[in-house]
mmCIF file with all atom_site columns, C-alpha atoms in Angstrom:
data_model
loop_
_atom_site.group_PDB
_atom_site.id
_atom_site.type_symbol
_atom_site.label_atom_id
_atom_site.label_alt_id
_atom_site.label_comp_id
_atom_site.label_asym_id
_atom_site.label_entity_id
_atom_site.label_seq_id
_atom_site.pdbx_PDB_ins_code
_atom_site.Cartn_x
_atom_site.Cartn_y
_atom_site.Cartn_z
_atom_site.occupancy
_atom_site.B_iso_or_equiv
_atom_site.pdbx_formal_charge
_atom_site.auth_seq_id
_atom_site.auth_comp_id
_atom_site.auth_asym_id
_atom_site.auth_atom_id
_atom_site.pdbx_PDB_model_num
ATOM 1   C CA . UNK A 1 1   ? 8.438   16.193  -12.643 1.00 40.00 ? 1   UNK A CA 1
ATOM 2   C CA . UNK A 1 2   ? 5.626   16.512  -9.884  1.00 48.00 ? 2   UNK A CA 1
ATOM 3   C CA . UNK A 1 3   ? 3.287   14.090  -11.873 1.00 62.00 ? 3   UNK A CA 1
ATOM 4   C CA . UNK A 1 4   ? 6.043   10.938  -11.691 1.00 93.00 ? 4   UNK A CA 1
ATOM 5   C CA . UNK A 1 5   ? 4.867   8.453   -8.338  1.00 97.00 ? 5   UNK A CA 1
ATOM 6   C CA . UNK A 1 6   ? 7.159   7.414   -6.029  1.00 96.00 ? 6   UNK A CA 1
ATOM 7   C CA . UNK A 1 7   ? 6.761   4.934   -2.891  1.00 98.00 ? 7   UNK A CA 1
ATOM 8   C CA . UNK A 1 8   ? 8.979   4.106   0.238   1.00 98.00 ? 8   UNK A CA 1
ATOM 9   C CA . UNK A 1 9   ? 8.093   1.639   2.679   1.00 97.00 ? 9   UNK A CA 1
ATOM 10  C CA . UNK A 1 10  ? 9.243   3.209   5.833   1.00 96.00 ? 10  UNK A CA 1
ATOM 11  C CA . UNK A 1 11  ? 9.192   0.230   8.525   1.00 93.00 ? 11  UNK A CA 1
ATOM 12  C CA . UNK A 1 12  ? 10.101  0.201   12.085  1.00 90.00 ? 12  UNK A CA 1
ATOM 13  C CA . UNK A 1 13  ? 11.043  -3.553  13.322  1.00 83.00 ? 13  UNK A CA 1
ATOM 14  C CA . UNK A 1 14  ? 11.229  -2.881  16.638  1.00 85.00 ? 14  UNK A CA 1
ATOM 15  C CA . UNK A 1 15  ? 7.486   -1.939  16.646  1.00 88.00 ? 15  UNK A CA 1
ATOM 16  C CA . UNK A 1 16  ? 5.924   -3.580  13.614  1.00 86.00 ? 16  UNK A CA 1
ATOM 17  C CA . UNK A 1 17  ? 4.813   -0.181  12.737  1.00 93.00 ? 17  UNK A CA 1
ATOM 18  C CA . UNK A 1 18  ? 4.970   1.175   9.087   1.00 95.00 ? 18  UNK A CA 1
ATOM 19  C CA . UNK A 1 19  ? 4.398   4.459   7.083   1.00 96.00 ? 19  UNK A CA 1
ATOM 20  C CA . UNK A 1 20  ? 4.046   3.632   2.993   1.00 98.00 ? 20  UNK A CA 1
ATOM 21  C CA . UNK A 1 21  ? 4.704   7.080   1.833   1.00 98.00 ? 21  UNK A CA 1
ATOM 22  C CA . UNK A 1 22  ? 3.201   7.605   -1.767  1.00 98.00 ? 22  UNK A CA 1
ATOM 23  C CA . UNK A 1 23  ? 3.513   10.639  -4.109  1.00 97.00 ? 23  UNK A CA 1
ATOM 24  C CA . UNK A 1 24  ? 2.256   11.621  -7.472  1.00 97.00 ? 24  UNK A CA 1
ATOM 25  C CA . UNK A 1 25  ? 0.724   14.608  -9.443  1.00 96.00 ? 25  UNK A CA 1
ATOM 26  C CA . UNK A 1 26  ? 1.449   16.883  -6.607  1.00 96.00 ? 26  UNK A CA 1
ATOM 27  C CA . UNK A 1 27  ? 0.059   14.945  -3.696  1.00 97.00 ? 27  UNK A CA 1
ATOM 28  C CA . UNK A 1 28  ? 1.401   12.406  -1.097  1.00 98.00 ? 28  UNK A CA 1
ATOM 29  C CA . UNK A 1 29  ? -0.632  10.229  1.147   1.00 98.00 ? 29  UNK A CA 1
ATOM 30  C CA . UNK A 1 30  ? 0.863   8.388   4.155   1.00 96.00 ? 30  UNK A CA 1
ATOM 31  C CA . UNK A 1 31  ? -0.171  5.292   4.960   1.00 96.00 ? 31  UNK A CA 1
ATOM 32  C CA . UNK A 1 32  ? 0.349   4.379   8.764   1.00 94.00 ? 32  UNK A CA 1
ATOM 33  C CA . UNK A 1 33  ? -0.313  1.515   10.224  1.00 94.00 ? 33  UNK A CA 1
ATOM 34  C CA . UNK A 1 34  ? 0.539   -0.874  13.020  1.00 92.00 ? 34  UNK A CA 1
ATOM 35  C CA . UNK A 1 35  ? 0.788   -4.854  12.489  1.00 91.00 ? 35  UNK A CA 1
ATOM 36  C CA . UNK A 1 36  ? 2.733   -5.018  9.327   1.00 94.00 ? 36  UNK A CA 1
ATOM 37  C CA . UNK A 1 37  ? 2.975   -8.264  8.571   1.00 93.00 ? 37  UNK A CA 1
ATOM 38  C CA . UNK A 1 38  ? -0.861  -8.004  8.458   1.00 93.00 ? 38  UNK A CA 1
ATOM 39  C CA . UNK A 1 39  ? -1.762  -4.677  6.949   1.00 95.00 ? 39  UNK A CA 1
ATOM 40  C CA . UNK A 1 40  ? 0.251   -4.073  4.199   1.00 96.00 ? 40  UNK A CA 1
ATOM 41  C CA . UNK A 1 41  ? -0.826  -7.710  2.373   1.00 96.00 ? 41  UNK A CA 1
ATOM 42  C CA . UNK A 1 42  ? -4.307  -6.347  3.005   1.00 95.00 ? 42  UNK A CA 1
ATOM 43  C CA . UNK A 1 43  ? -3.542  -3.409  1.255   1.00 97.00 ? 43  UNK A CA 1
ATOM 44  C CA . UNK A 1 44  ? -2.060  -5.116  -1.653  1.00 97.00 ? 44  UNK A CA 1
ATOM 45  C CA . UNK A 1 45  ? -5.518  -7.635  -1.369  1.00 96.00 ? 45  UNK A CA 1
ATOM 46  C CA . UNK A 1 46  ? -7.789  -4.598  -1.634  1.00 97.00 ? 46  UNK A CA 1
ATOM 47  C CA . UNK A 1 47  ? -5.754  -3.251  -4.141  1.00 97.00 ? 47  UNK A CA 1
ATOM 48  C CA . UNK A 1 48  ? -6.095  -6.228  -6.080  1.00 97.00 ? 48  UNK A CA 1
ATOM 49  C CA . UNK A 1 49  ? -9.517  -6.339  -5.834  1.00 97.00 ? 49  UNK A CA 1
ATOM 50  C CA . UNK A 1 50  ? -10.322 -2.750  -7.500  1.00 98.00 ? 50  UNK A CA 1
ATOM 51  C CA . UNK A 1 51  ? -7.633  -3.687  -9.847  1.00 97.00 ? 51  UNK A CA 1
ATOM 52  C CA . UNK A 1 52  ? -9.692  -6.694  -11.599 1.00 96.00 ? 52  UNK A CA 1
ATOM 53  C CA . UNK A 1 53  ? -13.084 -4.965  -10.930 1.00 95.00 ? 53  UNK A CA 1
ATOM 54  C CA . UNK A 1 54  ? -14.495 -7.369  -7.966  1.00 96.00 ? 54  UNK A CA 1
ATOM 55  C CA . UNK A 1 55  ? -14.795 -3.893  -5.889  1.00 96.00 ? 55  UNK A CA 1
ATOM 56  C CA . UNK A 1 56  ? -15.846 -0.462  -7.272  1.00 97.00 ? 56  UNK A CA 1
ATOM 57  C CA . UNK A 1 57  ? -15.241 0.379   -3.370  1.00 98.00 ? 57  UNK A CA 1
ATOM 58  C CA . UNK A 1 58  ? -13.259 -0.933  -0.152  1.00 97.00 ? 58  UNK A CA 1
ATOM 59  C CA . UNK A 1 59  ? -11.972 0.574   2.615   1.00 96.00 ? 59  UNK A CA 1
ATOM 60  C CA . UNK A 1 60  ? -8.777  -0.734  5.480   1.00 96.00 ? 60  UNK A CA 1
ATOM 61  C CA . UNK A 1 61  ? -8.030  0.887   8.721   1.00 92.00 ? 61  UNK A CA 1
ATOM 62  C CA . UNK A 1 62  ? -4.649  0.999   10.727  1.00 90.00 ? 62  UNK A CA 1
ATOM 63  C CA . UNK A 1 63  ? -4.858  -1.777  12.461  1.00 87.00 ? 63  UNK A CA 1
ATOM 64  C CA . UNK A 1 64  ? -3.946  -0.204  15.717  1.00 85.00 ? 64  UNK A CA 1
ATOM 65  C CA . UNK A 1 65  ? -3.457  3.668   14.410  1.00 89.00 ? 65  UNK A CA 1
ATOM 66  C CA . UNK A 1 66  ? -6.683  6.374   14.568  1.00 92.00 ? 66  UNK A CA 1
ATOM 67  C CA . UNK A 1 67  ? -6.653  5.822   10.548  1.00 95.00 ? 67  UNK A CA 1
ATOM 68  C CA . UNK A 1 68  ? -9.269  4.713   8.002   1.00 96.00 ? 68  UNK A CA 1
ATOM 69  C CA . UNK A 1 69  ? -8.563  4.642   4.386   1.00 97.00 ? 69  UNK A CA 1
ATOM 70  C CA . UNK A 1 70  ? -11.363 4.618   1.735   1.00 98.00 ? 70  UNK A CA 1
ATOM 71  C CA . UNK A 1 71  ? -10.356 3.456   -1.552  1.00 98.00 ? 71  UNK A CA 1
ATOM 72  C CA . UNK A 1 72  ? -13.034 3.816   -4.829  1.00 98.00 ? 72  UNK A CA 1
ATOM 73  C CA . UNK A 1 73  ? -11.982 2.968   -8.348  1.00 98.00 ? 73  UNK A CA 1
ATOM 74  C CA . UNK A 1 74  ? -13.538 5.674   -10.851 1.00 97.00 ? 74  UNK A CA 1
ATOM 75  C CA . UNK A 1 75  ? -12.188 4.744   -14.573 1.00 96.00 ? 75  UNK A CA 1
ATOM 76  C CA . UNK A 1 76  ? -8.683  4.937   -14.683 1.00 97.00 ? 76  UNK A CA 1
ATOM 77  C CA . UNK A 1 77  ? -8.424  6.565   -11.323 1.00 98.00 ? 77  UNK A CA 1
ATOM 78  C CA . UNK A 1 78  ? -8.153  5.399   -7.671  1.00 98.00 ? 78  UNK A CA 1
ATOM 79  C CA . UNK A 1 79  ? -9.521  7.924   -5.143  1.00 98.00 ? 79  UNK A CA 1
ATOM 80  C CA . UNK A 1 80  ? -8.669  7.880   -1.609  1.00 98.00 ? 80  UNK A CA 1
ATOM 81  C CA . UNK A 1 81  ? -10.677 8.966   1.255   1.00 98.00 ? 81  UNK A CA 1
ATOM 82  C CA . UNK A 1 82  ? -8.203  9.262   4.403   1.00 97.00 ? 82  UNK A CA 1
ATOM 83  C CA . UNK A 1 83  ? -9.624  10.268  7.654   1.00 97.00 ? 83  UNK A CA 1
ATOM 84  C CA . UNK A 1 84  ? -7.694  11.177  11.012  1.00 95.00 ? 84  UNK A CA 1
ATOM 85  C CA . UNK A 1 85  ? -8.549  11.050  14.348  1.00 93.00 ? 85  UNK A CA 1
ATOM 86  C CA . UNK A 1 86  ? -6.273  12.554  16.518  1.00 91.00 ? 86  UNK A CA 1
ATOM 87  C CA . UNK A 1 87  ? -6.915  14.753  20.169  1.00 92.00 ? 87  UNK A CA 1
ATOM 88  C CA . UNK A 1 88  ? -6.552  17.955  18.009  1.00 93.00 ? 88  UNK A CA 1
ATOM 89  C CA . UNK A 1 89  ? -9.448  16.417  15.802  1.00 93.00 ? 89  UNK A CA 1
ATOM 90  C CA . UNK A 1 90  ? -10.504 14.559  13.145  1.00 95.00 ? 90  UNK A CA 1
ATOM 91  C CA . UNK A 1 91  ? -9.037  15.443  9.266   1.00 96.00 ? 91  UNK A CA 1
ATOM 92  C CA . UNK A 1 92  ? -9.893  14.252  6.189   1.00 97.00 ? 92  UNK A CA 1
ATOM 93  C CA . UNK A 1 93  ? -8.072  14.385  3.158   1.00 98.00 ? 93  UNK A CA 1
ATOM 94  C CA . UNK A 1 94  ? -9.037  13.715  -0.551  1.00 98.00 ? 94  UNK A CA 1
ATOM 95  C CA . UNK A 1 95  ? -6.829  11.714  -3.133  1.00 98.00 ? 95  UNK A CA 1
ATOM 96  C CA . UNK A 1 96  ? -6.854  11.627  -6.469  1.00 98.00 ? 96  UNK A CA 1
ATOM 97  C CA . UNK A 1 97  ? -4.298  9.041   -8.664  1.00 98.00 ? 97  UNK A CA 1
ATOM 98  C CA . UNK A 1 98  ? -3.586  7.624   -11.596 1.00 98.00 ? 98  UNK A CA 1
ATOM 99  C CA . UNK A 1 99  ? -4.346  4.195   -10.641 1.00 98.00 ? 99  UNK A CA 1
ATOM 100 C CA . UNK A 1 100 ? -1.726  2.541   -12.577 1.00 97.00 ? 100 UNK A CA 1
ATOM 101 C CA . UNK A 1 101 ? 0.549   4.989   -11.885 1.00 97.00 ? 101 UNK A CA 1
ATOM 102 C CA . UNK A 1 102 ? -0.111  4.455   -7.692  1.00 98.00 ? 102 UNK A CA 1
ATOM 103 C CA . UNK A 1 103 ? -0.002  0.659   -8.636  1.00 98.00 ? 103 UNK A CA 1
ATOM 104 C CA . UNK A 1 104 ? 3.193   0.757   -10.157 1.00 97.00 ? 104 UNK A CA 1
ATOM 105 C CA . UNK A 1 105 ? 4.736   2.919   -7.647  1.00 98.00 ? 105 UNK A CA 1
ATOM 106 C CA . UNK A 1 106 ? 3.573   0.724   -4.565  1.00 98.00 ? 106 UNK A CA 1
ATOM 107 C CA . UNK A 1 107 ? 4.971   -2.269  -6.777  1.00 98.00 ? 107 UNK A CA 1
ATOM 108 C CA . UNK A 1 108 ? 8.891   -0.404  -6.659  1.00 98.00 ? 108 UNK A CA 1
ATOM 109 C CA . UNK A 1 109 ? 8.325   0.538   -3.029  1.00 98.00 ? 109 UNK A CA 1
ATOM 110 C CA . UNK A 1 110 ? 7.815   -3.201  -2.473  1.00 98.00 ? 110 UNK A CA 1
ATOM 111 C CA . UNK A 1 111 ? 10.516  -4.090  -4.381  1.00 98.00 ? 111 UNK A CA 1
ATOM 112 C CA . UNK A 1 112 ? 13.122  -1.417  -3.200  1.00 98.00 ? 112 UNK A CA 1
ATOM 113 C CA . UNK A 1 113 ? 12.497  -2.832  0.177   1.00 97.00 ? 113 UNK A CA 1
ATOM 114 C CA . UNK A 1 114 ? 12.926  -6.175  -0.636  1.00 97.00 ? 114 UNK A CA 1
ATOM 115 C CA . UNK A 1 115 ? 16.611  -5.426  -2.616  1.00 98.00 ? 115 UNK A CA 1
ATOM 116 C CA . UNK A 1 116 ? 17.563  -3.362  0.684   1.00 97.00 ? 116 UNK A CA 1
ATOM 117 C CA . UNK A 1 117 ? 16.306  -6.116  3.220   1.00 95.00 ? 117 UNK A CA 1
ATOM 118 C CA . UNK A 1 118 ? 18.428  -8.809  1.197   1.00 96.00 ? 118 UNK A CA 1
ATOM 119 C CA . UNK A 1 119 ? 21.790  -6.627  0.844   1.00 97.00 ? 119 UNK A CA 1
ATOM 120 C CA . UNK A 1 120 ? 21.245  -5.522  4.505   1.00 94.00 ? 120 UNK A CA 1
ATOM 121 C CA . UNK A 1 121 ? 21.466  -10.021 4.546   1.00 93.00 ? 121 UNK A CA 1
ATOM 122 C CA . UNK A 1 122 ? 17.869  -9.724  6.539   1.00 91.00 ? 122 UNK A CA 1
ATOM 123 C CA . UNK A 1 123 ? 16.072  -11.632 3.812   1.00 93.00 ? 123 UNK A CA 1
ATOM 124 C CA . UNK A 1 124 ? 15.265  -14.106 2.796   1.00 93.00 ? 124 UNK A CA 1
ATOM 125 C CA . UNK A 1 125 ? 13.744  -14.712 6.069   1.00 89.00 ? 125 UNK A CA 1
ATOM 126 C CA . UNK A 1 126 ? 14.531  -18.238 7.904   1.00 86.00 ? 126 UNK A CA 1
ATOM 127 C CA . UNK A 1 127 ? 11.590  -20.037 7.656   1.00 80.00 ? 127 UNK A CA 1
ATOM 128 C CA . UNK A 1 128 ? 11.336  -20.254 11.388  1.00 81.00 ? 128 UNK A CA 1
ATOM 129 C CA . UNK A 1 129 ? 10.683  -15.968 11.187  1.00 82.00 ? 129 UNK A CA 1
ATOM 130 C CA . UNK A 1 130 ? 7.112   -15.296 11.799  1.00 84.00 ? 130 UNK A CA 1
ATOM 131 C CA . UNK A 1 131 ? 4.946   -13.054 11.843  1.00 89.00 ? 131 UNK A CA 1
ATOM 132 C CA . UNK A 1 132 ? 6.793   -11.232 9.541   1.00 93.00 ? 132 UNK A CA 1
ATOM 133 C CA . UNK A 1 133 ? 6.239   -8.703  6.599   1.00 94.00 ? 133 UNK A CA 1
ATOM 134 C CA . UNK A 1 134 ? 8.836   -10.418 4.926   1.00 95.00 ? 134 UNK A CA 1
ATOM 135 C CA . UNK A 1 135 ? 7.506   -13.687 5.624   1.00 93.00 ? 135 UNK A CA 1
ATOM 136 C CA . UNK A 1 136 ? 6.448   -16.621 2.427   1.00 91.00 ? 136 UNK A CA 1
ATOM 137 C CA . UNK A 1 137 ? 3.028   -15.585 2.789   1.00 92.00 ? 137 UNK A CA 1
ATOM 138 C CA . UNK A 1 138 ? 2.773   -12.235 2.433   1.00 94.00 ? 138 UNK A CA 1
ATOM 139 C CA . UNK A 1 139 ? 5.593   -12.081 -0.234  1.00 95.00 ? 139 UNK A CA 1
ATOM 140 C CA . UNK A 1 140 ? 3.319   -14.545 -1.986  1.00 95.00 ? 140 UNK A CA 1
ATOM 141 C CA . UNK A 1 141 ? 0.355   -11.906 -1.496  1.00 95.00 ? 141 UNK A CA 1
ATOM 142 C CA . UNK A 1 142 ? 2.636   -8.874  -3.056  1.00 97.00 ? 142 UNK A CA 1
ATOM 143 C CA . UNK A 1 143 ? 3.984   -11.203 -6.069  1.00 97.00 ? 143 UNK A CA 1
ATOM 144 C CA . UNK A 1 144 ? 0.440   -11.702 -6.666  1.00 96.00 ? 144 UNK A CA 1
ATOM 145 C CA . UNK A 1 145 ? -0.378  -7.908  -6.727  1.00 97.00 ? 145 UNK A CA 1
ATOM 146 C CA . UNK A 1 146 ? 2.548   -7.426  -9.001  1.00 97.00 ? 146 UNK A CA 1
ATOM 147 C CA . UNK A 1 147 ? 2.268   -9.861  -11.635 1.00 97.00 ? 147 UNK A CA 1
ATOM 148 C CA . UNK A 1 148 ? -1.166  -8.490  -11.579 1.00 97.00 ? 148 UNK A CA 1
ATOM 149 C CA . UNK A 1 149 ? -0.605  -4.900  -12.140 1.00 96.00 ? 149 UNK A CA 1
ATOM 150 C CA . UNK A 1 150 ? 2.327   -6.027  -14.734 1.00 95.00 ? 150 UNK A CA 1
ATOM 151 C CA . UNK A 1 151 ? -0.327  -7.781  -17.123 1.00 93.00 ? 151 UNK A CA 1
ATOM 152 C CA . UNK A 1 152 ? 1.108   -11.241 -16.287 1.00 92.00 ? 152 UNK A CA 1
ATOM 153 C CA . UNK A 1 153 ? -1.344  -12.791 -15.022 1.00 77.00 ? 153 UNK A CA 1
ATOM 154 C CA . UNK A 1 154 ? -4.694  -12.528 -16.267 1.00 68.00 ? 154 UNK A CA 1
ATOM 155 C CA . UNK A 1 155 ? -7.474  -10.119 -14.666 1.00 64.00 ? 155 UNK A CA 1
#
């Protein structure tokens, strides 16, 4: 069904580089960015903060990548603003999601990395690992977002 959301964290060790690939009612966004151990908890952060209403808007970049990513809560729905700059131009593209649909997907992709990082036997990380996207503090930052977006902790 085209309106289900999916998410894959698509992460590149070597480089630090990762692509969170989202779909859902008939659209995928691509988020690219470099410096995962510090982008993607800053995703889940701004997230977070449209999520209990502190932010109606917020935007992230890259971190390294010729991305910016504009993110504006609108009822029930999360709109995303993602502009490219690349030598062939720039390119903007328009998102529209379910926001707890997006949320919950994200939340799996998170997950599903975690369960194939652990049977692969690369985590838990040794606490000596660091920076990491793997590392305490950031899976601290993405339990938060979870429990959040599950109704366990209060908004």
């Amino acid at each position: 069904m085209e309106y289900e959301y999916y998410c894959v964290f698509h992460t590149d060790p070597s480089s630090g580089d990762i692509d969170i690939e989202c779909r859902g009612e008939g659209q995928e966004i691509h988020f690219t960015m470099m410096i995962d151990y510090h982008s993607v908890p800053v995703l889940f952060y701004q997230l977070s903060r449209l999520w209990r209403g502190k932010a109606d808007e917020t935007e992230m970049d890259g971190y390294g990548m010729a991305v910016d990513y504009y993110f504006k809560k609108e009822e029930d729905r999360l709109l995303i603003r993602h502009e490219i700059r690349s030598s062939e131009g720039d390119f903007v593209h328009h998102f529209n999601f379910d926001f707890e649909g997006f949320a919950i997907a994200l939340d799996q992709g998170m997950k599903d990395l975690i369960a194939h990082q652990t049977a692969m036997g690369n985590y838990p990380l040794p606490s000596s690992v660091s920076p990491d996207l793997l590392e305490e503090k950031n899976i601290k930052e993405y339990e938060a977002f979870s429990a959040l977006i599950r109704g366990e902790v209060p908004e």
